[in-house]
Amino acid sequence: MADNGGADPVNNNNDTTVGLEGTIIKVTVKTPKDKEEIAISEDASVTQFKEEISRRFKAKQDQLVLIFAGKILKDGDSLNQHGIKDGLTVHLVIKTAHKAGDGASSSSSVTTQVGSSSGNSSGPSSAAHPSTVGSTGGPASAPPQTPNILTGFGGLSSLSSMGMGSANFMELQQQMQSQLMSNPEMLSQIMENPLVQNMMSNPDLMRQMIVANPQMQQLMERNPEISHMLNNPELMRQTMELARNPAMMQEMMRNQDRALSNLESIPGGYNALRRMYTDIQEPMFSAARDQFGNNPFSALGGNSDGGVQPSRTENREPLPNPWGSTNPSEVGGSTGTTGSSATGSTTPNVSNPLGVNSASLGNGMFSSPGMQSLMQQISENPQLMQNMLSAPYMRSIMQSLAQNPDMASQNPASSPSAGENPAQQLMMQQMLQMFAGGNSSSQTPEVQFQQQLEQLGAMGFINREANLQALIATGGDVNAAIERLLGSQPS
Amino acid sequence: MDKHDTTTYSVQLYIYDLSRGMARNLSPIMLGKQLDGIWHSAIVVYGDEFYFGGVGISSCSPGGTMLGSPDTVVELGNTEVTEEIFMDYLSSLGENTYRGDKYRLFEHNCNTFTNEVAQFLTGRKIPSYITDLPSEVLSTPFGQILRPILDSIHIAPPGGNIINGRHS
């Protein structure tokens, strides 16, 4: 039986009953991207309507969410029931193939996925989803399930928002991610990489990166304890020690787990734990995950959240392989260097922007095809590096490093690959500063923190020495310095 | 209409006067007509405030931008749309028509965004005095003169986090 107006392609007019049931009405279906007019019988059911829409918009029916007058149209309803008449507009959202279940259940599905590490041929298939860009819009969206694990990591959407735009790059990132996740040895190799270790040893950098993520900021607003934690340099250092040393981390987590399981046995304890988890851990995880794509170099920062966690919340599952998903992008940056030296290609400028000697980087992991193709991609598209570097998070990192120009002198790399372009050289130096880590500064702290000192003075902290010490310890963060000062004054 | 037990979320419109009352006082002189305010609006739903500015779609806690508390709050009704669907929707918008670089003070501003989102969530539009404001201004000779300058202004109240946006 002919269902609706779409059945007969010739007849698109608003004719009355042309052998079909009911009057045909024209309803505008509007998505965020575009809109279409759909002719349908006014007695049709929502299911029939969705069929037509699914054809027109080339999406699967169960991905369609129809909204009219604030109500979600369910399959069993009829258009009439909702008052949908000729000329009215219905809103459509096409879900991007994953659904948020419970935050807990989907994050555990993430971890089982990681554990089995078998869903990695999803790389190419999920790359075929340029429209998944919207997938992890907000903190409420949970990580996707098995087949699309990679699309959900915020990589695509955030990358395009960083201006990269190139679908190719994302594909590569996905491939890298899948490789890393399937190869745990790679993970430990990455950890041992001195670059990575150096980065981790710089607490201020980590802190800045974490704080720069807007989701973290939101999280911090909601849970002030988290900002306390981040402001406490000792804790940060400890955390990063942990993060650097996976064995130690495991040990610590086991202890935590044991301690927490004791808590469970207290009446009401289980609920408290549960609350802690949902309030704190979940948003942190989603913030951490979303970070992976946002900033290639903050990926590690995202991971140290996981390290910070155990002291406060119950750790219900192993962390979702933070190195695995973070590092592709981080490695992506450093790949540019070793990839090129590994293959022996000598395109001077962009392909080897970091110009770091591969020998110092631990060759093995960088010679895999995924990395190399990334490097190629970057060399073909210098704009990419530019974009990457001009992204907001990069700026904050650059700023912090600009304060430490001594870094540049540490780096050996201004060598052949530096290229003729002075701007590129500067870029390189800055990138290297970051990798070289360390924390020396060329100006005296007093000069450096002059503005902050003034602020503190204005607030009533008259002990300049103490102020200075506090500022040095917190890297110039006035708020954290205040806390330190207050903490050290017994009153 | 029969309802299965669906949760509804209340949707509100927060309206701010960007001129802090100056428009009400000065507009008769400057523009020759009475404008009660320069309106900036935002949608508040799921406990968050969403608005569009020169940096794209942003969100913050309600009343959390530098503008402080709204001058007027309008109840737009309830919606069945869940937060997840809404965030998907916002992301899509944020990539297309509501990117930061698409901001136009007169034709495609925060109120355009709010209007669209309000219709998406509840089927209702926002009060017309808000959306009529640009044409009101442009219909005065002074507005016409100022137009080139005003066109390049991007209003972006600080205090929010950008959703899927770019820094322009």
XYZ file of C-alpha atoms in Angstrom:
659
model
C 0.000 0.000 0.000
C 1.427 3.308 -0.971
C 2.416 5.007 2.174
C 2.836 8.631 1.536
C 3.459 11.314 -0.992
C 7.019 10.283 -1.527
C 5.979 7.035 -3.068
C 5.076 8.588 -6.362
C 7.902 10.763 -7.526
C 5.901 12.526 -10.151
C 3.277 13.628 -7.785
C 4.784 16.165 -5.520
C 1.973 18.605 -5.454
C -0.418 19.408 -2.780
C -3.200 17.556 -4.530
C -5.990 16.142 -2.569
C -6.188 12.384 -2.353
C -4.409 11.195 -5.405
C -5.026 7.603 -4.672
C -3.309 7.953 -1.302
C -4.779 8.136 2.107
C -5.536 11.520 3.468
C -4.457 14.926 2.343
C -0.885 15.508 1.527
C 0.721 18.167 3.606
C 4.081 19.726 3.183
C 6.136 19.795 6.285
C 9.481 21.497 6.511
C 12.086 19.404 8.221
C 14.896 21.488 9.561
C 18.294 20.295 10.699
C 21.067 22.493 12.003
C 22.647 22.209 8.597
C 19.798 22.552 6.178
C 16.134 22.020 5.611
C 13.935 20.096 3.288
C 10.302 20.104 2.492
C 8.737 16.732 2.850
C 5.340 15.919 1.458
C 3.471 13.422 3.514
C -0.022 12.315 4.202
C -1.529 14.133 7.111
C -2.706 10.897 8.632
C 0.692 9.381 8.514
C 2.404 8.010 11.537
C 5.697 9.220 12.812
C 7.321 6.016 11.620
C 6.224 6.651 8.068
C 7.406 10.181 8.304
C 10.775 8.978 9.500
C 11.030 6.582 6.595
C 10.617 9.406 4.196
C 13.056 11.554 6.095
C 15.590 8.793 6.279
C 15.507 8.559 2.519
C 15.777 12.239 1.985
C 18.516 12.915 4.487
C 20.352 9.678 3.890
C 20.370 8.684 7.518
C 19.146 5.635 9.330
C 15.755 5.816 10.879
C 16.925 5.111 14.348
C 19.333 7.991 14.141
C 16.545 10.447 13.618
C 15.182 12.511 16.440
C 12.190 14.614 15.515
C 11.115 17.506 17.615
C 7.997 19.558 17.298
C 6.802 22.196 19.701
C 9.226 20.977 22.270
C 8.077 17.399 22.103
C 10.001 14.459 20.817
C 8.002 12.580 18.220
C 7.854 8.942 19.073
C 7.410 6.245 16.499
C 4.045 5.183 17.724
C 2.514 8.623 17.447
C 0.807 10.125 14.468
C 1.531 13.484 12.952
C -2.009 14.529 13.630
C -1.625 13.827 17.280
C 1.079 16.417 17.556
C -0.741 18.953 15.504
C 1.634 18.884 12.606
C -0.044 20.597 9.724
C 0.777 21.907 6.336
C 3.529 24.500 6.268
C 4.789 23.879 9.772
C 8.380 23.129 10.682
C 9.620 20.068 12.446
C 13.155 19.984 13.818
C 15.438 17.118 13.163
C 18.578 16.046 14.908
C 20.530 13.214 13.385
C 22.210 11.300 16.124
C 25.714 10.340 15.348
C 25.497 6.639 15.775
C 26.142 6.423 19.455
C 23.905 6.811 22.389
C 24.758 7.787 25.904
C 23.814 5.060 28.229
C 24.688 5.430 31.841
C 27.939 7.247 32.137
C 29.314 4.360 34.127
C 28.258 1.658 31.791
C 29.589 3.308 28.715
C 32.870 4.140 30.310
C 33.211 0.577 31.377
C 32.474 -0.453 27.869
C 35.297 1.821 26.851
C 37.653 0.076 29.171
C 36.666 -3.375 28.133
C 37.169 -2.241 24.631
C 40.605 -1.067 25.483
C 41.370 -4.210 27.371
C 40.501 -6.458 24.526
C 41.935 -3.985 22.074
C 40.336 -5.698 19.234
C 38.094 -3.065 17.810
C 40.819 -1.308 16.015
C 39.888 -1.967 12.498
C 37.282 0.556 13.330
C 39.857 3.136 12.381
C 39.035 3.373 8.702
C 35.359 2.792 9.155
C 34.918 5.527 11.636
C 36.960 7.767 9.468
C 34.156 7.524 7.015
C 32.077 9.595 9.343
C 32.965 13.172 8.657
C 29.630 14.030 10.072
C 30.466 12.665 13.439
C 31.992 15.939 14.183
C 29.261 16.842 16.511
C 29.521 13.709 18.483
C 30.947 14.821 21.729
C 29.399 18.181 22.035
C 28.922 18.380 25.723
C 29.893 16.803 28.971
C 26.716 14.838 28.930
C 27.655 12.842 25.919
C 29.352 9.711 26.964
C 32.005 7.800 25.046
C 30.671 5.730 22.220
C 30.409 2.052 22.149
C 32.647 -0.436 20.572
C 32.682 0.186 16.867
C 33.008 3.893 17.091
C 35.265 4.223 20.014
C 37.614 6.443 18.161
C 35.166 8.907 16.784
C 33.887 9.664 20.178
C 37.099 10.830 21.616
C 36.393 14.383 20.776
C 39.209 14.179 18.332
C 37.278 15.033 15.264
C 35.161 17.821 16.523
C 37.799 19.491 18.541
C 40.356 19.194 15.836
C 38.140 20.829 13.340
C 37.450 23.497 15.839
C 41.124 24.010 16.120
C 41.120 24.809 12.512
C 42.590 21.649 11.164
C 39.563 20.751 9.186
C 41.303 18.237 7.113
C 39.523 14.958 7.239
C 42.714 13.226 6.428
C 44.415 14.298 9.518
C 41.664 12.893 11.614
C 41.809 9.633 9.848
C 45.419 9.416 10.638
C 44.911 10.294 14.187
C 42.414 7.543 14.443
C 44.752 5.099 12.917
C 47.400 6.089 15.347
C 45.048 5.775 18.190
C 44.068 2.334 17.138
C 47.651 1.312 16.773
C 48.597 2.585 20.131
C 45.706 0.960 21.779
C 46.395 -2.357 20.256
C 49.971 -2.287 21.247
C 50.611 -1.944 24.932
C 54.341 -2.187 24.455
C 54.156 0.972 22.522
C 52.547 2.526 25.463
C 55.337 1.694 27.799
C 57.799 2.816 25.216
C 56.130 6.129 25.072
C 56.262 6.401 28.784
C 59.929 5.784 28.844
C 60.503 8.349 26.221
C 62.588 11.084 27.792
C 60.587 13.759 26.056
C 57.446 12.572 27.617
C 59.064 12.268 30.958
C 60.411 15.736 30.747
C 57.051 17.079 29.996
C 55.537 15.316 32.883
C 58.094 16.711 35.223
C 56.952 20.223 34.695
C 54.078 20.730 37.059
C 53.247 24.224 35.974
C 52.935 23.217 32.410
C 50.691 20.350 33.269
C 48.592 22.496 35.426
C 48.182 25.134 32.799
C 47.190 22.599 30.263
C 44.662 21.064 32.500
C 43.239 24.366 33.490
C 43.097 25.599 29.944
C 40.536 23.036 29.047
C 37.127 24.659 29.323
C 35.550 21.527 30.528
C 38.018 21.323 33.330
C 37.146 24.841 34.135
C 33.534 23.972 34.364
C 34.376 21.013 36.450
C 36.452 23.129 38.695
C 33.612 25.509 39.143
C 31.354 22.758 40.251
C 33.860 21.025 42.442
C 36.166 23.481 44.133
C 38.177 20.678 45.624
C 39.524 19.920 42.258
C 40.944 23.353 41.844
C 42.495 22.991 45.265
C 44.154 19.886 44.126
C 45.450 21.468 41.027
C 46.749 24.420 42.901
C 48.730 22.360 45.253
C 52.124 21.909 43.663
C 53.160 19.108 45.938
C 50.190 17.120 44.968
C 50.739 17.824 41.331
C 54.307 16.709 41.554
C 53.335 13.600 43.335
C 50.709 12.900 40.807
C 53.077 13.306 37.987
C 55.618 11.066 39.602
C 52.901 8.537 39.695
C 51.854 9.115 36.177
C 55.373 8.743 34.994
C 55.803 5.486 36.655
C 53.048 3.138 35.731
C 54.098 0.474 38.132
C 53.958 2.856 41.008
C 50.635 4.078 39.859
C 49.198 0.637 39.779
C 50.480 -0.006 43.219
C 48.951 3.119 44.549
C 45.667 2.407 42.929
C 45.549 -1.021 44.402
C 46.049 0.481 47.787
C 43.329 2.959 47.099
C 41.012 0.250 46.001
C 41.630 -1.721 49.095
C 41.067 1.267 51.286
C 37.929 2.178 49.477
C 36.546 -1.280 49.605
C 36.808 -1.039 53.338
C 34.694 2.036 53.115
C 32.052 0.107 51.347
C 31.398 -2.005 54.353
C 30.400 0.985 56.417
C 26.667 1.533 56.314
C 25.943 4.279 53.858
C 29.498 4.128 52.671
C 28.613 2.584 49.372
C 26.287 5.411 48.566
C 28.879 7.966 49.425
C 31.311 6.286 47.125
C 28.819 6.141 44.382
C 28.122 9.796 44.756
C 31.766 10.597 44.660
C 32.126 8.687 41.491
C 29.268 10.266 39.660
C 29.992 13.747 40.863
C 33.673 13.816 40.370
C 35.087 11.014 38.434
C 32.652 10.936 35.611
C 32.916 14.528 34.579
C 36.634 14.322 34.952
C 36.782 11.375 32.675
C 34.686 13.049 30.073
C 36.710 16.188 30.456
C 39.854 14.172 30.121
C 38.568 12.370 27.126
C 37.429 15.450 25.406
C 40.785 16.880 25.999
C 42.504 14.265 23.979
C 41.460 15.842 20.774
C 41.513 19.390 21.915
C 45.115 19.745 22.418
C 47.680 17.344 21.268
C 49.985 18.240 24.042
C 47.527 18.463 26.813
C 46.680 14.886 26.370
C 49.129 14.051 29.048
C 47.600 16.615 31.265
C 44.336 14.893 30.810
C 45.927 11.764 31.979
C 47.236 13.146 35.169
C 43.670 13.802 36.109
C 43.409 10.114 36.373
C 46.348 10.187 38.650
C 44.839 12.863 40.775
C 41.644 10.939 41.085
C 42.542 7.975 43.180
C 43.184 9.966 46.252
C 39.644 11.131 46.343
C 37.340 8.779 44.617
C 36.758 5.172 44.154
C 38.371 3.817 41.117
C 35.896 1.482 39.684
C 37.701 0.487 36.621
C 41.135 0.742 35.215
C 41.715 4.099 33.651
C 40.741 3.964 30.037
C 44.214 3.614 28.744
C 44.946 7.285 28.884
C 48.271 6.925 27.198
C 46.743 5.012 24.393
C 44.342 7.593 23.292
C 46.183 10.655 24.354
C 49.443 10.073 22.801
C 48.660 9.752 19.171
C 48.148 13.426 18.994
C 51.035 14.175 21.248
C 53.174 11.778 19.388
C 51.817 13.250 16.236
C 53.722 16.363 16.994
C 56.948 14.679 17.753
C 56.397 12.299 14.921
C 57.099 15.046 12.546
C 60.658 14.759 13.644
C 61.548 11.194 14.037
C 59.240 10.011 11.360
C 61.277 11.891 8.907
C 64.583 10.736 10.183
C 63.332 7.225 10.355
C 62.407 7.219 6.722
C 65.369 9.277 5.790
C 63.193 11.789 3.982
C 64.707 15.171 4.100
C 61.996 17.681 3.333
C 63.414 20.479 5.373
C 60.760 22.539 6.913
C 57.409 21.296 7.904
C 57.934 17.638 7.866
C 60.574 18.033 10.427
C 59.408 21.033 12.324
C 60.740 19.880 15.595
C 63.983 18.808 14.160
C 64.766 16.710 17.129
C 67.287 14.023 16.676
C 65.507 10.745 16.392
C 68.129 8.901 18.325
C 67.185 10.733 21.408
C 63.578 9.881 21.004
C 63.536 6.162 21.035
C 63.209 5.100 17.519
C 61.111 2.030 17.645
C 57.656 3.339 18.041
C 57.888 6.056 15.537
C 58.597 4.004 12.556
C 55.205 2.497 12.222
C 53.253 3.333 9.117
C 50.648 5.334 10.919
C 53.188 7.730 12.274
C 54.899 8.052 9.002
C 51.798 8.816 7.126
C 50.993 11.465 9.658
C 54.341 12.990 9.084
C 53.749 12.939 5.390
C 50.419 14.497 5.840
C 51.900 17.285 7.810
C 54.598 17.884 5.304
C 52.095 18.140 2.530
C 50.038 20.539 4.442
C 52.083 23.093 6.298
C 48.934 24.930 7.080
C 48.108 22.107 9.408
C 51.015 22.756 11.651
C 50.250 26.402 11.599
C 46.726 25.735 12.616
C 47.726 23.340 15.266
C 50.122 25.726 16.731
C 47.799 28.619 16.745
C 45.110 26.787 18.606
C 44.128 28.262 21.923
C 45.788 25.704 24.073
C 48.989 25.970 22.253
C 49.016 29.614 22.948
C 48.832 29.186 26.640
C 51.600 26.684 26.515
C 53.682 28.944 24.367
C 53.160 31.727 26.767
C 54.378 29.773 29.685
C 57.356 28.734 27.699
C 58.033 32.165 26.457
C 58.836 32.889 30.025
C 61.581 30.395 29.878
C 63.645 31.245 26.898
C 66.554 29.314 28.266
C 64.862 26.253 26.987
C 65.735 27.228 23.495
C 69.382 27.104 24.248
C 68.995 23.582 25.440
C 67.729 22.353 22.242
C 70.162 21.016 19.726
C 67.735 20.979 16.981
C 68.031 24.156 15.129
C 69.979 22.078 12.725
C 69.437 21.290 9.071
C 65.773 20.787 9.414
C 65.273 24.246 10.750
C 64.658 25.495 7.297
C 65.072 28.981 6.072
C 61.980 30.382 7.528
C 62.627 32.312 10.700
C 59.067 32.020 11.789
C 59.328 28.307 11.520
C 62.461 28.356 13.488
C 60.790 30.209 16.226
C 57.956 27.746 16.158
C 60.395 24.942 16.424
C 62.223 26.427 19.258
C 59.080 26.880 21.136
C 57.991 23.344 20.548
C 61.334 22.160 21.700
C 61.194 24.204 24.768
C 58.169 22.339 25.676
C 59.689 18.997 25.171
C 62.846 19.846 26.888
C 60.872 20.676 29.948
C 62.674 22.116 32.905
C 61.822 25.257 34.620
C 64.609 27.750 34.569
C 63.811 31.320 33.834
C 65.909 34.110 32.580
C 64.409 36.926 34.535
C 64.592 37.070 38.235
C 61.423 35.885 39.822
C 60.919 39.267 41.291
C 60.746 40.915 37.942
C 58.775 38.109 36.481
C 56.167 38.157 39.123
C 56.104 41.836 39.601
C 52.516 42.218 38.687
C 51.461 39.401 40.930
C 53.497 40.785 43.774
C 51.713 44.035 43.416
C 48.422 42.262 43.509
C 49.324 40.417 46.624
C 50.573 43.592 48.220
C 47.339 45.323 47.439
C 45.456 42.533 49.079
C 47.259 42.987 52.315
C 50.025 40.436 52.154
C 52.828 42.640 53.150
C 55.537 40.095 53.544
C 57.169 40.467 50.172
C 59.603 37.671 50.720
C 56.893 35.237 51.564
C 54.840 36.457 48.649
C 57.705 35.910 46.328
C 58.319 32.443 47.627
C 54.708 31.580 47.245
C 54.618 32.931 43.735
C 57.672 31.010 42.758
C 56.230 27.860 44.161
C 52.994 28.274 42.332
C 54.545 29.560 39.162
C 52.962 32.965 39.309
C 49.473 31.909 40.105
C 48.127 34.521 42.433
C 45.246 32.535 43.785
C 47.336 29.531 44.558
C 49.953 31.755 46.116
C 47.365 33.250 48.378
C 46.336 29.850 49.514
C 49.875 28.975 50.268
C 50.357 32.130 52.217
C 47.220 31.616 54.181
C 48.066 28.037 54.798
C 51.409 28.878 56.226
C 50.154 31.493 58.619
C 48.841 29.985 61.744
C 45.856 32.030 62.791
C -2.580 14.380 24.428
C -1.495 11.270 26.165
C 2.013 11.167 27.487
C 4.248 8.332 28.443
C 6.337 9.379 31.382
C 8.731 11.686 29.613
C 10.817 14.105 31.570
C 10.457 17.663 30.571
C 12.951 20.392 31.120
C 12.048 23.970 31.608
C 13.439 26.475 29.176
C 13.975 30.092 29.990
C 15.112 33.122 28.131
C 17.488 35.452 29.901
C 17.470 38.968 28.560
C 20.234 41.432 29.319
C 20.487 45.094 28.545
C 23.949 45.626 27.198
C 23.676 49.356 27.641
C 22.837 49.132 31.318
C 19.991 51.541 31.033
C 21.790 54.079 28.913
C 19.781 53.184 25.875
C 16.566 53.961 27.614
C 17.810 57.377 28.546
C 19.816 58.336 25.544
C 18.058 56.732 22.645
C 15.418 59.404 22.133
C 18.156 61.940 21.732
C 20.552 59.910 19.709
C 18.280 57.878 17.565
C 15.101 59.839 17.594
C 13.124 56.919 18.907
C 12.754 55.203 22.211
C 14.660 52.025 22.662
C 14.411 50.507 26.074
C 17.607 48.642 25.855
C 20.194 46.973 23.751
C 19.159 43.439 24.195
C 21.361 40.441 24.511
C 19.677 37.157 25.163
C 20.580 33.661 26.147
C 18.758 30.387 26.603
C 18.840 28.699 29.946
C 18.097 25.017 30.044
C 19.449 21.962 31.894
C 20.907 24.348 34.426
C 23.193 26.019 31.923
C 23.087 29.204 29.967
C 23.801 29.127 26.230
C 24.469 32.085 24.020
C 26.079 33.058 20.770
C 28.775 35.635 20.438
C 31.810 36.614 18.467
C 33.596 33.472 19.548
C 30.828 31.072 18.707
C 28.349 29.315 20.924
C 29.271 29.498 24.568
C 27.861 28.188 27.749
C 28.182 29.090 31.382
C 26.204 28.775 34.550
C 23.063 30.869 34.447
C 23.862 34.517 34.963
C 27.517 33.618 34.893
C 28.832 36.016 32.316
C 30.223 39.397 33.076
C 26.819 40.817 32.436
C 25.648 39.427 35.725
C 21.994 38.791 36.333
C 19.485 39.174 33.561
C 17.153 42.101 33.361
C 14.256 39.948 32.382
C 13.558 36.267 32.470
C 10.925 34.842 30.159
C 9.569 31.355 30.596
C 9.525 29.736 27.226
C 7.901 26.552 28.378
C 9.060 22.999 28.617
C 10.836 20.722 26.291
C 11.218 16.990 26.046
C 14.502 17.297 24.290
C 17.210 15.730 26.362
C 20.510 17.320 27.085
C 22.313 14.848 24.895
C 20.241 15.591 21.851
C 20.529 19.260 22.573
C 24.292 19.159 22.757
C 24.431 17.282 19.467
C 22.232 19.933 18.017
C 24.374 22.736 19.367
C 27.497 21.136 18.046
C 25.999 20.976 14.606
C 24.939 24.563 14.822
C 28.338 25.537 16.069
C 29.972 24.101 13.003
C 27.731 25.710 10.513
C 25.630 28.712 10.933
C 26.784 29.614 14.391
C 30.507 29.608 14.134
C 32.253 32.555 15.700
C 33.125 34.088 12.377
C 29.493 34.088 11.336
C 28.548 36.583 13.939
C 26.922 39.720 12.544
C 25.781 42.358 14.925
C 22.718 43.233 12.943
C 21.681 40.182 11.053
C 23.002 37.153 12.811
C 23.564 37.868 16.439
C 22.923 36.364 19.814
C 19.221 36.952 19.476
C 19.074 35.166 16.167
C 20.620 32.200 17.878
C 18.332 32.378 20.852
C 15.322 32.589 18.636
C 16.336 29.539 16.705
C 17.129 27.503 19.764
C 13.912 28.537 21.424
C 11.955 27.297 18.481
C 13.874 24.086 18.451
C 13.284 23.422 22.092
C 9.772 24.670 22.550
C 8.318 25.660 19.236
C 7.958 29.216 20.407
C 9.792 32.301 19.318
C 11.322 34.875 21.567
C 9.547 38.180 22.130
C 9.593 40.281 19.025
C 10.920 43.430 20.617
C 14.245 41.678 20.882
C 14.473 40.463 17.334
C 13.167 43.738 16.002
C 15.936 45.709 17.570
C 18.408 45.741 14.674
C 15.845 46.957 12.222
C 14.670 49.559 14.672
C 18.139 50.918 14.947
C 18.856 50.738 11.267
C 15.731 52.616 10.424
C 17.103 55.724 12.054
C 19.533 58.012 10.249
C 21.961 57.727 13.094
C 21.869 53.999 12.923
C 22.635 54.120 9.243
C 25.605 56.331 9.823
C 26.960 54.131 12.555
C 26.340 50.990 10.644
C 29.829 50.388 9.294
C 31.272 50.711 12.743
C 28.634 48.640 14.387
C 28.929 45.893 11.827
C 32.386 45.130 12.948
C 31.492 44.824 16.589
C 31.350 41.332 17.924
C 29.668 41.026 21.232
C 31.162 38.258 23.293
C 30.395 38.488 27.004
C 33.253 36.916 28.875
C 32.706 34.281 31.479
C 31.582 31.400 29.358
C 33.121 28.340 27.851
C 32.997 27.891 24.162
C 31.182 24.964 22.757
C 32.996 23.557 19.823
C 34.047 26.959 18.805
C 36.992 28.664 17.219
C 38.893 31.660 18.413
C 38.620 34.149 15.651
